[in-house]
XYZ file of C-alpha atoms in Angstrom:
731
model
C -8.713 -18.448 18.817
C -5.702 -16.195 18.134
C -5.364 -15.077 21.750
C -2.272 -14.767 23.897
C -2.073 -16.490 27.256
C -1.504 -13.180 29.027
C -4.717 -11.802 27.561
C -6.837 -14.712 28.635
C -7.318 -13.271 32.104
C -8.059 -9.752 30.883
C -11.556 -8.442 30.116
C -12.169 -8.581 26.403
C -13.915 -5.921 24.371
C -16.516 -6.880 21.821
C -15.412 -6.465 18.230
C -18.150 -6.599 15.617
C -17.859 -8.701 12.483
C -18.983 -7.850 8.972
C -18.934 -11.127 7.020
C -19.308 -10.829 3.256
C -20.545 -14.043 1.649
C -19.035 -14.582 -1.800
C -20.558 -17.172 -4.107
C -22.785 -17.901 -7.078
C -26.509 -18.611 -6.740
C -26.915 -22.097 -5.312
C -23.602 -22.027 -3.429
C -25.410 -21.979 -0.065
C -24.975 -18.415 1.179
C -28.424 -18.106 2.740
C -28.170 -21.535 4.328
C -24.779 -20.625 5.768
C -26.236 -17.511 7.432
C -29.260 -19.336 8.789
C -27.221 -22.156 10.324
C -24.797 -19.802 12.046
C -27.533 -17.502 13.337
C -29.530 -20.442 14.657
C -26.758 -21.668 16.967
C -24.558 -18.604 17.646
C -24.678 -16.614 20.876
C -23.380 -13.551 19.044
C -26.161 -11.219 17.767
C -26.234 -11.395 13.959
C -28.180 -9.611 11.241
C -28.549 -11.100 7.763
C -28.823 -8.566 4.948
C -30.139 -10.065 1.714
C -30.528 -7.966 -1.413
C -33.278 -10.238 -2.751
C -35.638 -9.225 0.071
C -34.351 -5.908 1.405
C -37.067 -3.829 -0.292
C -39.958 -4.789 2.004
C -39.629 -8.399 0.963
C -38.731 -7.582 -2.621
C -35.417 -7.191 -4.434
C -33.505 -4.006 -3.667
C -30.115 -2.579 -4.494
C -26.602 -2.325 -3.116
C -27.079 1.091 -1.528
C -29.987 -0.244 0.524
C -27.789 -3.109 1.717
C -25.008 -0.712 2.654
C -27.372 1.480 4.627
C -28.867 -1.483 6.500
C -25.407 -2.898 7.257
C -24.190 0.428 8.652
C -27.293 0.673 10.826
C -26.904 -2.850 12.205
C -23.253 -2.254 13.079
C -24.183 0.985 14.805
C -26.685 -1.013 16.886
C -23.871 -3.320 18.015
C -24.792 -6.316 15.860
C -22.544 -8.370 13.605
C -23.639 -8.615 9.980
C -23.830 -11.180 7.184
C -23.974 -9.694 3.663
C -25.970 -12.261 1.684
C -25.497 -11.335 -1.955
C -23.233 -12.796 -4.624
C -20.344 -10.270 -4.272
C -18.454 -11.995 -7.055
C -16.279 -9.053 -8.071
C -14.240 -6.481 -6.213
C -16.496 -3.581 -7.106
C -19.498 -5.334 -5.579
C -17.583 -5.878 -2.330
C -15.906 -2.489 -2.086
C -18.557 -0.463 -0.301
C -19.067 -3.100 2.356
C -15.342 -3.432 3.058
C -15.220 0.292 3.779
C -17.609 -0.225 6.709
C -14.766 -1.874 8.614
C -12.651 -0.054 11.149
C -11.050 -0.241 14.551
C -14.164 -1.838 16.079
C -15.319 -3.824 13.027
C -13.398 -6.694 11.415
C -14.360 -7.410 7.804
C -14.280 -11.081 6.785
C -15.047 -12.869 3.520
C -16.390 -16.405 3.340
C -15.984 -17.675 -0.217
C -18.319 -20.520 -1.178
C -16.340 -21.584 -4.233
C -18.278 -24.789 -4.831
C -18.336 -26.664 -8.148
C -20.451 -25.067 -10.856
C -22.301 -28.339 -11.374
C -23.466 -28.363 -7.756
C -24.546 -24.694 -7.788
C -26.521 -25.155 -10.993
C -28.128 -28.352 -9.810
C -29.306 -26.668 -6.619
C -30.542 -23.560 -8.432
C -32.487 -25.521 -11.032
C -34.213 -27.757 -8.490
C -35.180 -25.210 -5.844
C -38.610 -23.605 -5.574
C -39.822 -20.492 -3.809
C -36.462 -18.768 -4.025
C -36.391 -15.259 -2.568
C -34.929 -13.839 -5.758
C -37.004 -16.051 -8.068
C -33.853 -17.595 -9.551
C -34.909 -21.175 -10.082
C -35.857 -23.652 -12.788
C -34.336 -23.867 -16.232
C -33.155 -20.263 -16.478
C -30.898 -20.725 -13.454
C -28.253 -22.738 -15.336
C -27.490 -19.934 -17.775
C -27.434 -17.296 -15.038
C -25.072 -19.239 -12.775
C -22.755 -20.042 -15.658
C -22.615 -16.422 -16.778
C -21.921 -15.218 -13.263
C -19.139 -17.725 -12.687
C -17.393 -16.423 -15.801
C -16.955 -13.076 -14.045
C -15.818 -14.443 -10.696
C -13.021 -12.453 -9.041
C -11.843 -14.061 -5.825
C -11.312 -11.655 -2.918
C -7.866 -10.657 -1.691
C -6.649 -9.413 1.673
C -5.524 -6.209 -0.044
C -9.157 -5.228 -0.586
C -9.359 -4.547 3.138
C -10.359 -7.925 4.543
C -8.790 -9.025 7.793
C -9.729 -12.675 7.156
C -10.749 -14.712 4.104
C -12.042 -18.304 4.350
C -12.233 -20.367 1.148
C -14.653 -23.292 0.931
C -14.277 -25.600 -2.073
C -16.307 -28.527 -0.770
C -19.442 -29.004 1.308
C -17.300 -30.270 4.186
C -15.324 -27.002 4.028
C -18.606 -25.126 4.351
C -19.612 -27.173 7.405
C -16.294 -26.380 9.088
C -16.745 -22.684 8.384
C -20.270 -22.818 9.814
C -18.890 -24.429 12.998
C -16.181 -21.777 13.262
C -18.593 -18.852 13.087
C -21.289 -20.557 15.147
C -18.817 -21.005 18.007
C -18.022 -17.295 18.227
C -19.332 -15.611 21.340
C -19.894 -11.836 21.557
C -16.306 -11.244 22.696
C -14.538 -13.794 20.506
C -12.477 -13.019 17.415
C -10.757 -15.071 14.729
C -7.131 -14.983 13.540
C -6.429 -12.705 10.598
C -5.185 -14.092 7.299
C -6.261 -16.221 4.374
C -7.429 -19.777 5.024
C -8.462 -22.798 2.979
C -7.285 -21.833 -0.494
C -6.262 -24.794 -2.622
C -2.575 -25.391 -3.338
C -0.861 -23.972 -6.375
C -0.959 -27.264 -8.266
C -4.719 -27.652 -7.867
C -6.947 -26.884 -10.820
C -10.056 -24.771 -10.866
C -13.329 -26.505 -11.568
C -13.881 -27.170 -15.235
C -16.339 -25.009 -17.111
C -19.993 -25.812 -17.066
C -19.621 -26.959 -20.674
C -18.477 -30.306 -19.303
C -21.579 -30.414 -17.154
C -23.644 -29.711 -20.287
C -21.839 -32.525 -22.155
C -20.004 -30.191 -24.537
C -16.477 -30.561 -25.866
C -13.750 -28.823 -23.896
C -11.213 -26.538 -25.519
C -7.592 -27.364 -24.637
C -5.389 -24.968 -22.756
C -3.574 -22.650 -25.139
C -1.172 -19.747 -25.016
C -3.954 -17.368 -24.046
C -4.709 -19.508 -21.018
C -1.120 -19.359 -19.925
C -1.052 -15.612 -20.396
C -4.190 -15.229 -18.316
C -2.642 -17.427 -15.644
C 0.275 -15.048 -15.406
C -2.180 -12.213 -14.962
C -3.672 -14.061 -12.000
C -7.011 -14.564 -13.735
C -8.801 -17.407 -15.433
C -10.342 -17.295 -18.838
C -13.686 -17.039 -17.109
C -12.768 -13.703 -15.514
C -13.367 -11.202 -18.265
C -15.871 -8.488 -17.376
C -17.517 -7.013 -14.333
C -21.155 -7.550 -13.312
C -23.368 -4.899 -11.820
C -25.546 -5.921 -8.846
C -25.537 -9.633 -9.737
C -27.900 -10.471 -6.888
C -30.710 -8.272 -8.172
C -33.907 -10.031 -9.098
C -33.576 -8.700 -12.635
C -30.580 -10.947 -13.214
C -33.012 -13.468 -14.672
C -32.624 -11.429 -17.853
C -29.247 -13.131 -18.218
C -31.103 -16.212 -19.358
C -31.329 -14.745 -22.840
C -28.601 -15.408 -25.385
C -27.999 -18.943 -24.146
C -25.228 -19.398 -26.651
C -23.089 -17.063 -24.536
C -23.647 -19.301 -21.572
C -21.662 -22.013 -23.296
C -18.337 -20.183 -22.913
C -15.675 -22.658 -21.895
C -13.713 -22.221 -18.675
C -10.212 -23.461 -19.373
C -8.416 -25.707 -16.930
C -5.797 -23.338 -15.476
C -4.520 -22.537 -12.045
C -6.560 -20.061 -10.038
C -4.395 -18.799 -7.209
C -5.710 -16.374 -4.633
C -3.356 -13.625 -3.618
C -2.199 -13.799 -0.058
C -3.200 -17.426 0.389
C -1.097 -20.523 1.006
C 0.282 -22.263 -2.020
C 0.418 -19.345 -4.422
C 3.729 -19.072 -6.233
C 5.349 -15.661 -6.035
C 5.083 -15.161 -9.800
C 1.314 -15.403 -9.533
C 0.928 -12.741 -6.860
C -1.265 -9.867 -7.939
C 0.486 -6.524 -8.231
C -2.202 -4.669 -6.300
C -1.602 -6.523 -3.043
C -0.848 -4.236 -0.135
C 2.866 -3.954 0.707
C 3.366 -5.469 4.153
C 6.191 -5.279 6.689
C 6.454 -8.097 9.223
C 8.646 -7.204 12.174
C 9.577 -8.895 15.454
C 10.413 -7.235 18.731
C 13.921 -5.872 18.285
C 14.681 -5.294 21.955
C 13.209 -7.809 24.361
C 14.866 -11.180 23.975
C 18.633 -11.358 24.230
C 18.649 -7.608 24.791
C 16.631 -8.031 28.020
C 14.660 -4.845 27.507
C 11.607 -4.123 29.685
C 8.529 -5.496 27.898
C 6.141 -2.773 29.034
C 8.426 0.030 27.891
C 9.165 -1.745 24.610
C 5.446 -2.224 23.900
C 4.802 1.480 24.541
C 7.463 2.434 22.002
C 6.231 -0.043 19.385
C 2.624 1.142 19.568
C 3.673 4.807 19.622
C 5.714 4.384 16.445
C 3.087 2.218 14.735
C 0.467 4.896 15.437
C 2.811 7.536 14.016
C 3.563 5.681 10.788
C 0.445 3.618 10.023
C -1.400 6.545 8.466
C 1.650 7.639 6.451
C 1.948 4.370 4.579
C -1.077 4.512 2.292
C -2.487 1.019 1.840
C 0.629 -0.627 3.294
C 0.401 -2.732 6.455
C 2.526 -3.364 9.531
C 2.435 -6.776 11.216
C 4.026 -7.488 14.584
C 5.147 -11.131 14.669
C 6.087 -13.491 17.467
C 6.686 -17.219 17.439
C 4.374 -18.204 20.294
C 0.904 -17.395 21.577
C 2.352 -17.023 25.079
C 4.535 -14.067 24.126
C 4.367 -11.307 26.739
C 5.412 -8.574 24.311
C 2.851 -9.702 21.719
C 0.096 -9.576 24.329
C 1.112 -6.105 25.477
C 1.337 -4.715 21.952
C -2.099 -6.083 21.033
C -3.642 -4.611 24.142
C -2.031 -1.185 23.785
C -2.827 -0.999 20.054
C -6.484 -1.729 20.832
C -6.530 1.020 23.437
C -5.252 3.509 20.859
C -7.863 2.306 18.311
C -5.205 1.695 15.664
C -6.852 0.554 12.440
C -6.628 -3.248 12.388
C -6.375 -3.155 8.589
C -3.153 -1.158 8.879
C -1.636 -2.944 11.881
C -2.205 -6.312 13.502
C -0.296 -9.049 15.299
C 0.463 -12.526 14.041
C 1.759 -15.692 15.666
C 4.162 -17.661 13.479
C 7.666 -18.082 12.105
C 8.620 -14.814 10.409
C 10.443 -16.769 7.696
C 7.345 -18.849 6.825
C 4.458 -16.414 7.138
C 3.161 -17.036 3.636
C 3.800 -20.744 3.163
C 2.380 -21.783 6.528
C 0.050 -18.939 7.502
C -1.145 -17.420 4.245
C 0.179 -13.990 5.252
C 2.133 -12.447 2.388
C 4.733 -9.939 3.583
C 6.840 -8.166 0.989
C 9.373 -6.977 3.566
C 10.526 -8.546 6.831
C 12.636 -7.018 9.577
C 15.547 -8.730 11.250
C 16.488 -8.043 14.876
C 20.150 -8.029 13.899
C 23.381 -8.130 15.884
C 25.856 -5.291 15.623
C 28.178 -7.251 13.332
C 25.365 -7.995 10.857
C 26.449 -11.610 10.898
C 24.412 -14.814 10.697
C 24.436 -17.183 13.625
C 23.475 -16.825 17.234
C 19.857 -17.658 17.894
C 16.347 -16.409 17.410
C 15.171 -14.264 14.535
C 18.623 -13.291 13.240
C 19.768 -16.872 12.677
C 16.401 -17.898 11.236
C 16.305 -15.099 8.665
C 19.890 -15.543 7.493
C 19.313 -19.288 7.150
C 16.022 -18.856 5.305
C 17.360 -16.186 2.935
C 20.327 -18.271 1.820
C 24.052 -17.469 1.644
C 23.596 -14.618 -0.819
C 22.085 -12.406 1.846
C 25.247 -12.404 3.935
C 27.337 -11.136 1.047
C 24.615 -8.644 0.051
C 24.567 -7.340 3.622
C 28.359 -6.947 3.646
C 28.145 -4.809 0.507
C 25.938 -2.363 2.361
C 27.429 -2.284 5.839
C 30.025 -4.098 7.893
C 28.374 -3.292 11.213
C 25.444 -1.435 12.703
C 24.995 0.977 15.586
C 21.911 0.786 17.824
C 18.971 2.751 16.427
C 19.929 2.266 12.772
C 18.624 0.131 9.932
C 19.985 -1.305 6.683
C 17.875 -2.328 3.677
C 19.028 -5.496 1.879
C 17.157 -6.421 -1.338
C 16.851 -10.167 -1.897
C 17.852 -11.812 -5.128
C 15.233 -13.679 -7.154
C 16.988 -16.932 -6.243
C 16.630 -16.430 -2.494
C 14.297 -19.003 -0.910
C 12.603 -16.192 0.985
C 11.793 -14.553 -2.347
C 10.708 -17.625 -4.279
C 8.810 -19.324 -1.449
C 7.522 -16.439 0.642
C 7.432 -13.478 -1.765
C 9.789 -11.372 0.389
C 11.627 -8.757 -1.665
C 13.644 -7.017 1.079
C 15.048 -7.686 4.525
C 15.639 -4.687 6.790
C 18.281 -5.247 9.455
C 17.668 -3.116 12.521
C 19.524 -2.941 15.830
C 17.831 -2.010 19.087
C 19.187 -0.981 22.505
C 20.799 -3.551 24.780
C 20.331 -4.100 28.513
C 22.219 -7.409 28.582
C 25.720 -7.020 30.120
C 26.841 -10.087 28.176
C 26.314 -8.285 24.871
C 28.002 -5.210 23.325
C 26.827 -1.646 23.946
C 25.063 -2.445 27.223
C 23.149 0.563 28.589
C 23.181 -0.642 32.219
C 19.429 -0.127 32.645
C 19.530 3.470 31.448
C 15.982 3.452 30.079
C 15.984 7.143 29.211
C 18.686 6.472 26.672
C 17.315 2.999 25.887
C 13.831 4.231 24.973
C 15.331 7.014 22.870
C 17.410 4.487 20.916
C 14.464 2.123 20.609
C 12.331 4.903 19.135
C 15.130 5.677 16.682
C 15.334 1.998 15.763
C 11.627 1.666 14.958
C 11.663 5.017 13.164
C 14.588 3.788 11.060
C 12.759 0.540 10.343
C 9.452 2.136 9.370
C 11.119 4.865 7.312
C 13.071 2.219 5.443
C 9.830 0.367 4.738
C 8.107 3.626 3.792
C 10.829 4.376 1.251
C 10.273 0.968 -0.330
C 6.517 1.501 -0.381
C 6.721 4.993 -1.834
C 9.114 4.035 -4.525
C 7.634 0.726 -5.560
C 10.946 -1.077 -5.101
C 9.496 -4.543 -5.616
C 11.342 -5.628 -8.741
C 8.392 -7.311 -10.372
C 6.288 -4.192 -10.018
C 8.695 -1.371 -10.820
C 6.894 1.733 -11.904
C 7.775 5.340 -12.486
C 6.527 7.432 -9.596
C 9.238 10.018 -9.975
C 6.797 13.019 -10.058
C 9.707 15.283 -10.910
C 12.695 13.172 -10.037
C 14.362 15.390 -7.442
C 17.417 13.252 -6.768
C 20.374 14.819 -5.010
C 23.459 15.775 -6.975
C 25.158 13.397 -4.638
C 24.098 10.684 -7.078
C 25.568 12.320 -10.165
C 27.355 9.125 -11.058
C 24.135 7.121 -11.197
C 22.820 6.036 -14.570
C 20.126 8.322 -15.936
C 17.507 5.597 -15.919
C 17.828 5.309 -12.155
C 15.518 8.319 -11.943
C 12.734 6.082 -13.188
C 13.306 3.163 -10.864
C 13.321 5.240 -7.705
C 14.916 2.869 -5.305
C 17.725 0.914 -6.868
C 18.138 -2.604 -5.587
C 21.675 -1.678 -4.601
C 20.788 1.309 -2.382
C 21.605 0.420 1.156
C 20.791 2.309 4.336
C 17.947 4.344 5.782
C 18.073 5.632 9.357
C 16.173 8.217 11.340
C 19.096 10.523 11.953
C 21.221 10.000 8.843
C 24.096 8.813 11.033
C 26.845 6.588 9.783
C 26.395 2.998 10.737
C 30.076 2.476 11.402
C 33.396 4.032 10.535
C 34.521 0.810 8.909
C 32.040 1.146 6.070
C 33.400 1.996 2.646
C 30.672 4.621 2.214
C 27.344 5.492 3.746
C 24.252 7.041 2.159
C 20.567 6.991 2.614
C 18.243 5.762 -0.083
C 17.777 8.554 -2.589
C 14.357 9.198 -1.143
C 16.177 10.403 1.979
C 18.715 12.572 0.163
C 16.828 15.871 0.421
C 16.233 15.295 4.119
C 19.946 14.811 4.683
C 20.770 17.969 2.736
C 18.268 20.014 4.715
C 19.460 18.687 8.076
C 23.186 18.799 7.279
C 23.747 21.444 4.575
C 27.335 21.949 5.664
C 28.092 18.522 4.203
C 26.620 19.440 0.811
C 27.853 22.985 0.187
C 28.988 22.174 -3.336
C 25.510 20.957 -4.257
C 23.521 23.850 -2.811
C 22.745 27.220 -4.367
C 21.744 28.865 -1.087
C 21.851 28.032 2.625
C 19.967 29.950 5.307
C 18.638 29.227 8.768
C 15.206 28.185 7.432
C 15.788 26.848 3.910
C 18.299 25.520 1.424
C 18.066 25.793 -2.368
C 19.419 23.397 -4.987
C 19.009 22.516 -8.631
C 16.863 19.497 -9.324
C 19.340 16.909 -10.543
C 16.876 15.775 -13.232
C 15.162 19.061 -14.129
C 11.915 18.905 -16.067
C 12.429 22.345 -17.655
C 15.174 24.803 -18.558
C 15.157 26.081 -14.979
C 14.021 23.864 -12.122
C 15.143 24.418 -8.524
C 13.948 23.123 -5.171
C 13.517 25.155 -1.995
C 13.844 22.824 1.015
C 12.525 23.513 4.494
C 15.112 22.877 7.195
C 12.546 22.086 9.888
C 12.586 18.522 11.183
C 9.377 16.511 11.024
C 8.123 18.138 7.810
C 8.387 15.224 5.423
C 5.796 16.566 2.983
C 2.935 19.014 2.581
C 0.595 16.747 4.552
C 2.630 17.586 7.673
C 2.210 21.355 7.297
C -0.072 23.105 9.791
C -0.816 26.690 10.802
C 2.343 26.787 12.943
C 4.371 26.449 9.739
C 2.721 29.385 7.944
C 5.723 31.692 8.334
C 7.994 28.960 7.008
C 6.032 28.310 3.803
C 5.803 32.066 3.249
C 9.581 32.231 3.569
C 9.941 29.329 1.104
C 7.676 31.160 -1.344
C 9.674 34.375 -0.992
C 12.937 32.518 -1.630
C 11.383 30.803 -4.634
C 10.249 34.154 -6.050
C 13.748 35.551 -5.584
C 15.245 32.734 -7.644
C 12.569 32.992 -10.324
C 13.277 36.725 -10.650
C 17.008 36.014 -10.852
C 16.408 33.625 -13.749
C 14.124 36.170 -15.434
C 16.946 38.727 -15.410
C 18.987 36.166 -17.340
C 16.169 35.191 -19.736
C 13.087 37.406 -19.788
C 11.144 34.981 -22.026
C 10.755 32.428 -19.232
C 7.608 31.990 -17.157
C 7.726 30.320 -13.733
C 5.312 28.471 -11.501
C 5.909 27.727 -7.799
C 4.264 24.763 -6.109
C 4.285 21.472 -4.251
C 3.520 17.892 -5.211
C 0.596 16.437 -3.269
C 2.499 13.192 -2.679
C 6.208 13.761 -3.309
C 8.588 10.880 -3.843
C 11.341 12.543 -1.809
C 11.342 13.066 1.943
C 11.514 16.649 3.291
C 9.099 19.432 2.433
C 10.249 21.124 -0.755
C 8.906 23.764 -3.119
C 9.380 23.461 -6.889
C 10.327 26.567 -8.850
C 9.975 25.457 -12.464
C 9.919 27.284 -15.785
C 6.938 26.534 -17.975
C 8.849 25.728 -21.171
C 9.330 22.098 -20.017
C 12.328 21.771 -22.307
C 14.247 18.860 -20.777
C 15.514 15.460 -21.805
C 14.459 14.262 -18.358
C 10.763 14.857 -19.004
C 10.079 11.424 -20.423
C 6.629 10.160 -19.590
C 3.036 10.894 -18.626
C 3.665 10.885 -14.884
C 6.441 13.430 -15.223
C 4.153 15.762 -17.164
C 1.006 15.298 -15.099
C 2.838 15.736 -11.798
C 3.345 19.385 -12.821
C 0.256 20.027 -14.941
C -2.712 18.588 -13.088
C -4.269 19.203 -9.682
C -1.477 17.006 -8.313
C 0.678 20.169 -8.423
C -0.466 22.674 -5.800
C 0.385 26.342 -6.371
C 2.335 27.863 -3.523
C 0.017 30.884 -3.256
C -2.975 28.543 -2.848
C -1.194 26.503 -0.207
C -0.378 29.628 1.812
C -4.012 30.758 1.654
C -5.382 27.359 2.672
C -2.979 26.894 5.571
C -3.752 30.426 6.762
C -7.511 29.809 6.576
C -7.896 26.106 7.402
C -4.689 25.176 9.163
C -3.675 22.754 6.396
C -3.581 22.372 2.627
C -6.098 20.415 0.569
C -4.164 17.572 -1.067
C -4.913 15.859 -4.351
C -3.088 12.582 -3.750
C -4.753 10.604 -6.507
C -2.868 8.287 -8.843
C -5.565 8.896 -11.455
C -4.273 12.445 -11.848
C -0.887 11.088 -12.898
C -2.403 8.786 -15.512
C -4.629 11.417 -17.152
C -4.282 12.055 -20.864
C -1.530 14.415 -21.936
C -2.815 17.966 -22.398
C -0.978 21.158 -23.283
C -0.674 23.375 -20.212
C -1.546 26.439 -22.305
C -4.257 25.558 -24.838
C -5.335 22.244 -23.159
C -5.187 20.304 -26.433
C -4.715 16.529 -26.056
C -1.703 14.615 -27.396
C -0.980 10.881 -27.687
C 2.583 10.839 -26.355
C 5.371 12.956 -24.898
C 7.261 13.601 -28.191
C 4.075 14.881 -29.848
C 3.286 16.995 -26.804
C 6.782 18.503 -26.703
C 6.582 19.291 -30.405
C 3.300 21.094 -29.862
C 4.523 23.016 -26.795
C 7.509 24.390 -28.685
C 5.175 26.274 -31.020
C 2.044 26.835 -28.919
C 1.383 30.553 -28.509
C -1.933 30.328 -26.678
C -2.274 32.258 -23.425
C -2.138 30.318 -20.188
C -5.488 29.260 -18.674
C -7.257 32.033 -16.793
C -6.861 30.438 -13.377
C -3.064 30.408 -13.754
C -3.039 34.040 -14.790
C -4.657 35.049 -11.511
C -3.425 35.510 -7.962
C 0.263 35.511 -8.848
C 0.392 31.828 -9.735
C 2.691 32.597 -12.675
C 5.886 34.617 -12.350
C 7.099 36.361 -15.510
C 8.851 39.451 -16.837
C 6.701 42.515 -17.437
C 4.833 42.085 -20.707
C 5.829 38.458 -21.218
C 2.492 37.004 -20.109
C -0.972 38.445 -19.922
C -2.410 38.752 -16.438
C -5.915 39.293 -15.267
C -7.210 40.584 -11.999
């Protein structure tokens, strides 16, 4: 069991399990459940779709309802249905939470064995037996989509042989009511193993050789047998698949079938939808001799603060040994705060080998650095520098020569770094905590008031650095344009124009909670561009040349990459308001002030050009830190408006009108957000006549001549600002 020595003597709280069985008919799902339930002391409920309707076949919604009821009654649950694709598993995964761990047990047995069992059996609950079974099993295996940790599972166990299944049965049978299992991915075959050959070989048919299409599918992390989704594959009516037997003879080509997040998968095969994960050690309790109890309190406080701000990203606290005092304390305190175990958990292992030895894929790892940012010494710092290779030392020097306590530095890894190629790590974040060791620099002499303050700053710096990577999609293999308006600071005027699309450049260096310099010896210091607005709002005196207006509450600046003829940003100067999600009733006066300032600037521009029309609003999920209001003219004439996401970030429900936000905060205490990536990928439609267009050039051409009135909802409630007579309004 993954349990620390210090916890062994403490009372344990029961944590329920929801175990989703994944496998074709004949793989042994029902037998697995029966064997575990027969010998386990933990109370289990088996939910089988073939019998859920008073002994007859039912549907997924019935299974979901029964599973939720069993969990509410304090019982662990087996979901006995095929669950061969992500959609079929999704609803069940969502039943997990702070008190429910969701596991998957994948019975990935050879097709020949599954078919043989299905054909021979009699009296099957779902009536899948006899000759029709072969075609059904073969068809279902073509659609197989192996589960990933990113779906929301805390543990996945792969069984490729009958002996694997027996071991898994023993593991779950041995669990008492208060026992839990380590998180991660276990049992997946190595990267050089081959998936089972198609059933065509079993049926004595010729096999098609691997071709270019196979290789392309391999790179997409799928096999040629994974082509379409199945709906409710465990329903009794699936016997209808037995028609069209010629389709059942589709060949499965002999290609690699890696599972994301599992040992042995090469980094190039990792699926792009895996959850970004930060693995971090304690940054204050080893050589720094910081009090473990106080350090654990700070860690859990900051994890609780950030875990819900990171979307689907995860935080993992790592220590090398099960006997770690700090690990035990953090686990205990996190459980007391009911932090979602899918967003934060602990792990025992070498932080430089989490993927290759533990199956835990972490895109970013944190280094408890020394102030000189040098390799050597002992512990985590030496291990990470050694594992990353010599290039990391020079890359670190390019970003900072030294580091003050409480600060962090992001260092992207090159594609040749062993940490990148072997472990899938794209970035290392150096972070320096407070020191209570008189033998080391900057000793605080047991001043824990100052020490805890610095430690909080250090974890804030670390998590904000990770958040900036998550928000901007900085992983080089998965770069995507999430610029939603591209509000970079003028401070980066010298940057190439295409940097607005790549959001976090691999050369950007430092993120810290207070925007302080890391050391006077640095050649230059800046935050990642995602932090630039925050720095301007907090320290406008340093950016006077870039700002149009400075007041006690707000600052105003031109968007560096405007998406229209006139496009300015009104920034709140209040700390702690990173985005609209942070706004509450207490901030009502502030957002009213921002709106008034925005109106003033719109009216100023209208005096210069009365043909313009303006809209004021916020992005639901901005790419830049610090609450800011867009004041943007509706001509959208700009060379910087280049793609669908640019357009849709201002012309779908993703863009929230300022007047609506003020009303909602006044009435409900917060705004209703539309943080949905689907909004940004919607088809391109004219913001006036709503006609659809295939691409941005065609859309821009249409907009330049479109004379239709704006939609009625925009013409109401002051959502549009225009010169008298320039736009029709309605009451």
